[in-house]
């Protein structure tokens, strides 16, 4: 008898050990949250508890040198992940979009994918206790119909949902079709991250 594991879904995890960069990024995100009125308005109109530049600023690496420094580091991680995922690109992926997130206690982000991108990811700046992880969904889930649930001791590659536990300085990357969400935060402080797409 043989059982083979097919159709791997990869999650890339790495640390950027640069406390000064993380501190500068926190300052930048907090400044944007205080000054970006369009982003504040969009966040309020869409029930986002906190602030996101998702719909207001599309030039953050050009606008802020510390974010440009982060992008230089992310480029290498994305290149390595694409290689390890055996993506036949024929070209180097480029940053398509980048936005900052400052989530207040109780904030959540419902399940979604990132259409028109190849690799998506998040860099974590502040992750106070209780912030919650990144919840990743088995892409086969909508097709499982009458499949029974998995046992509590099922290995990670057999679960319907996997939770990645972020910490400051962590980079998580995944292919953009992978559905993911941020469960409600029970933290007492702000959860700050920078999300991005490469295409």
Short mmCIF file of C-alpha atoms in Angstrom, two decimals:
data_model
loop_
_atom_site.label_atom_id
_atom_site.label_comp_id
_atom_site.label_asym_id
_atom_site.label_seq_id
_atom_site.Cartn_x
_atom_site.Cartn_y
_atom_site.Cartn_z
CA UNK A 1 0.00 0.00 0.00
CA UNK A 2 1.15 3.56 -0.71
CA UNK A 3 -0.40 6.95 0.03
CA UNK A 4 0.97 9.92 -1.86
CA UNK A 5 0.50 13.58 -0.95
CA UNK A 6 -0.61 15.52 -4.03
CA UNK A 7 -1.11 19.16 -4.97
CA UNK A 8 0.98 20.90 -2.37
CA UNK A 9 -0.02 24.35 -1.09
CA UNK A 10 3.07 26.19 0.09
CA UNK A 11 3.39 28.85 2.78
CA UNK A 12 6.72 30.68 2.95
CA UNK A 13 7.83 31.93 6.36
CA UNK A 14 10.96 33.96 7.10
CA UNK A 15 12.20 36.52 9.59
CA UNK A 16 13.73 39.90 8.84
CA UNK A 17 15.83 40.50 11.92
CA UNK A 18 16.13 44.27 11.82
CA UNK A 19 14.63 45.96 14.92
CA UNK A 20 15.51 49.45 13.64
CA UNK A 21 13.61 48.84 10.39
CA UNK A 22 10.61 47.50 12.30
CA UNK A 23 10.58 50.55 14.58
CA UNK A 24 10.79 52.93 11.60
CA UNK A 25 7.99 51.06 9.82
CA UNK A 26 5.78 51.33 12.90
CA UNK A 27 6.38 55.09 12.98
CA UNK A 28 5.56 55.35 9.27
CA UNK A 29 2.33 53.37 9.55
CA UNK A 30 1.16 55.38 12.54
CA UNK A 31 1.94 58.62 10.70
CA UNK A 32 -0.03 57.46 7.66
CA UNK A 33 -2.94 56.42 9.88
CA UNK A 34 -2.99 59.89 11.43
CA UNK A 35 -2.62 61.89 8.19
CA UNK A 36 -4.26 59.92 5.35
CA UNK A 37 -7.79 61.32 5.39
CA UNK A 38 -8.87 59.36 2.31
CA UNK A 39 -7.73 56.12 3.93
CA UNK A 40 -9.44 57.03 7.19
CA UNK A 41 -12.66 57.71 5.27
CA UNK A 42 -12.49 54.45 3.33
CA UNK A 43 -11.78 52.49 6.51
CA UNK A 44 -14.73 54.06 8.30
CA UNK A 45 -17.10 53.59 5.35
CA UNK A 46 -16.18 49.90 5.05
CA UNK A 47 -16.29 49.07 8.77
CA UNK A 48 -12.54 48.52 9.04
CA UNK A 49 -11.63 48.82 12.72
CA UNK A 50 -8.48 50.87 12.44
CA UNK A 51 -6.81 52.12 9.28
CA UNK A 52 -5.67 50.74 5.94
CA UNK A 53 -4.11 52.53 2.99
CA UNK A 54 -5.54 49.83 0.70
CA UNK A 55 -7.83 52.16 -1.26
CA UNK A 56 -6.08 55.50 -0.78
CA UNK A 57 -2.30 55.35 -1.41
CA UNK A 58 -0.72 53.32 -4.21
CA UNK A 59 2.82 54.77 -4.14
CA UNK A 60 4.08 54.01 -0.64
CA UNK A 61 7.56 52.72 -1.69
CA UNK A 62 8.13 55.98 -3.61
CA UNK A 63 6.61 58.07 -0.84
CA UNK A 64 8.48 56.57 2.11
CA UNK A 65 12.16 55.45 2.02
CA UNK A 66 11.73 52.98 4.88
CA UNK A 67 8.98 51.17 2.95
CA UNK A 68 11.26 51.18 -0.10
CA UNK A 69 13.93 49.52 2.07
CA UNK A 70 11.43 46.84 3.07
CA UNK A 71 10.49 46.21 -0.57
CA UNK A 72 14.15 45.57 -1.45
CA UNK A 73 14.19 42.82 1.19
CA UNK A 74 10.81 41.44 0.11
CA UNK A 75 11.98 41.15 -3.51
CA UNK A 76 14.56 38.54 -2.48
CA UNK A 77 12.07 36.55 -0.41
CA UNK A 78 9.51 36.56 -3.24
CA UNK A 79 12.17 35.42 -5.73
CA UNK A 80 13.17 32.51 -3.46
CA UNK A 81 9.55 31.50 -2.87
CA UNK A 82 8.80 31.54 -6.61
CA UNK A 83 11.83 29.32 -7.24
CA UNK A 84 10.89 26.89 -4.44
CA UNK A 85 7.33 26.76 -5.81
CA UNK A 86 8.66 25.85 -9.29
CA UNK A 87 6.79 28.74 -10.92
CA UNK A 88 7.65 28.92 -14.62
CA UNK A 89 7.51 32.70 -14.92
CA UNK A 90 9.86 33.57 -17.73
CA UNK A 91 10.48 36.89 -15.98
CA UNK A 92 11.06 38.34 -12.53
CA UNK A 93 7.93 39.10 -10.52
CA UNK A 94 7.43 42.76 -9.65
CA UNK A 95 5.64 44.49 -6.82
CA UNK A 96 2.12 45.26 -7.99
CA UNK A 97 0.58 46.80 -4.87
CA UNK A 98 1.44 47.41 -1.22
CA UNK A 99 -0.69 48.77 1.61
CA UNK A 100 -0.40 49.18 5.37
CA UNK A 101 -2.85 47.94 8.00
CA UNK A 102 -3.35 49.18 11.54
CA UNK A 103 -5.99 46.96 13.14
CA UNK A 104 -7.55 48.05 16.41
CA UNK A 105 -8.67 45.58 19.09
CA UNK A 106 -11.64 43.57 17.83
CA UNK A 107 -10.70 44.08 14.18
CA UNK A 108 -11.03 41.28 11.66
CA UNK A 109 -10.63 40.76 7.92
CA UNK A 110 -12.96 38.22 6.33
CA UNK A 111 -11.85 35.44 3.99
CA UNK A 112 -10.58 36.57 0.59
CA UNK A 113 -8.12 35.97 -2.23
CA UNK A 114 -6.00 38.41 -4.25
CA UNK A 115 -7.07 38.17 -7.92
CA UNK A 116 -4.72 39.16 -10.77
CA UNK A 117 -1.60 38.52 -8.67
CA UNK A 118 0.86 35.63 -8.48
CA UNK A 119 2.27 35.89 -4.94
CA UNK A 120 0.77 37.74 -2.00
CA UNK A 121 2.10 38.24 1.47
CA UNK A 122 2.30 40.18 4.69
CA UNK A 123 5.14 41.60 6.73
CA UNK A 124 4.33 41.93 10.44
CA UNK A 125 5.41 45.05 12.31
CA UNK A 126 3.49 44.88 15.63
CA UNK A 127 1.77 41.74 16.87
CA UNK A 128 0.62 42.22 20.48
CA UNK A 129 -0.55 39.15 22.42
CA UNK A 130 -4.05 38.12 21.36
CA UNK A 131 -3.72 39.55 17.83
CA UNK A 132 -4.56 36.19 16.32
CA UNK A 133 -2.92 34.39 13.47
CA UNK A 134 -3.43 34.33 9.75
CA UNK A 135 -6.09 31.73 8.95
CA UNK A 136 -5.43 29.83 5.71
CA UNK A 137 -8.14 27.72 4.06
CA UNK A 138 -7.64 24.43 2.23
CA UNK A 139 -8.33 25.40 -1.41
CA UNK A 140 -10.25 22.13 -1.92
CA UNK A 141 -12.80 23.02 0.75
CA UNK A 142 -15.57 24.24 -1.62
CA UNK A 143 -15.36 20.91 -3.50
CA UNK A 144 -15.52 18.56 -0.53
CA UNK A 145 -19.33 18.33 -0.40
CA UNK A 146 -20.07 15.35 1.89
CA UNK A 147 -16.50 14.87 3.12
CA UNK A 148 -16.40 14.33 6.90
CA UNK A 149 -14.41 16.69 9.12
CA UNK A 150 -10.83 15.78 9.98
CA UNK A 151 -9.89 14.33 13.35
CA UNK A 152 -8.43 16.72 15.96
CA UNK A 153 -5.00 15.08 15.62
CA UNK A 154 -4.88 15.38 11.80
CA UNK A 155 -1.49 16.57 10.52
CA UNK A 156 -1.28 20.12 9.23
CA UNK A 157 -1.48 19.07 5.57
CA UNK A 158 -4.83 17.35 6.20
CA UNK A 159 -6.62 20.14 8.07
CA UNK A 160 -9.30 22.36 6.56
CA UNK A 161 -7.75 25.44 8.14
CA UNK A 162 -4.21 26.21 9.21
CA UNK A 163 -3.26 29.13 11.44
CA UNK A 164 0.08 30.86 10.95
CA UNK A 165 1.17 32.66 14.11
CA UNK A 166 2.92 35.90 13.11
CA UNK A 167 5.45 37.84 15.13
CA UNK A 168 7.24 41.15 14.52
CA UNK A 169 9.68 40.86 11.65
CA UNK A 170 7.98 37.85 10.06
CA UNK A 171 7.30 37.62 6.33
CA UNK A 172 4.58 35.23 5.15
CA UNK A 173 4.12 34.53 1.44
CA UNK A 174 1.57 32.40 -0.41
CA UNK A 175 0.20 32.04 -3.92
CA UNK A 176 -2.49 34.66 -4.42
CA UNK A 177 -5.31 32.17 -5.07
CA UNK A 178 -5.07 30.86 -1.49
CA UNK A 179 -8.05 32.02 0.56
CA UNK A 180 -7.08 33.57 3.88
CA UNK A 181 -8.47 35.76 6.65
CA UNK A 182 -7.58 37.53 9.87
CA UNK A 183 -9.73 36.31 12.80
CA UNK A 184 -10.96 38.89 15.34
CA UNK A 185 -8.19 40.38 17.44
CA UNK A 186 -8.47 40.18 21.21
CA UNK A 187 -5.26 42.16 21.68
CA UNK A 188 -5.19 45.31 23.76
CA UNK A 189 -2.87 47.06 21.30
CA UNK A 190 -2.70 47.73 17.57
CA UNK A 191 -1.80 44.94 15.15
CA UNK A 192 0.32 46.53 12.42
CA UNK A 193 1.22 44.84 9.16
CA UNK A 194 2.16 45.62 5.58
CA UNK A 195 0.52 43.55 2.86
CA UNK A 196 1.48 43.29 -0.78
CA UNK A 197 0.99 41.57 -4.13
CA UNK A 198 3.52 40.59 -6.77
CA UNK A 199 2.56 39.88 -10.37
#
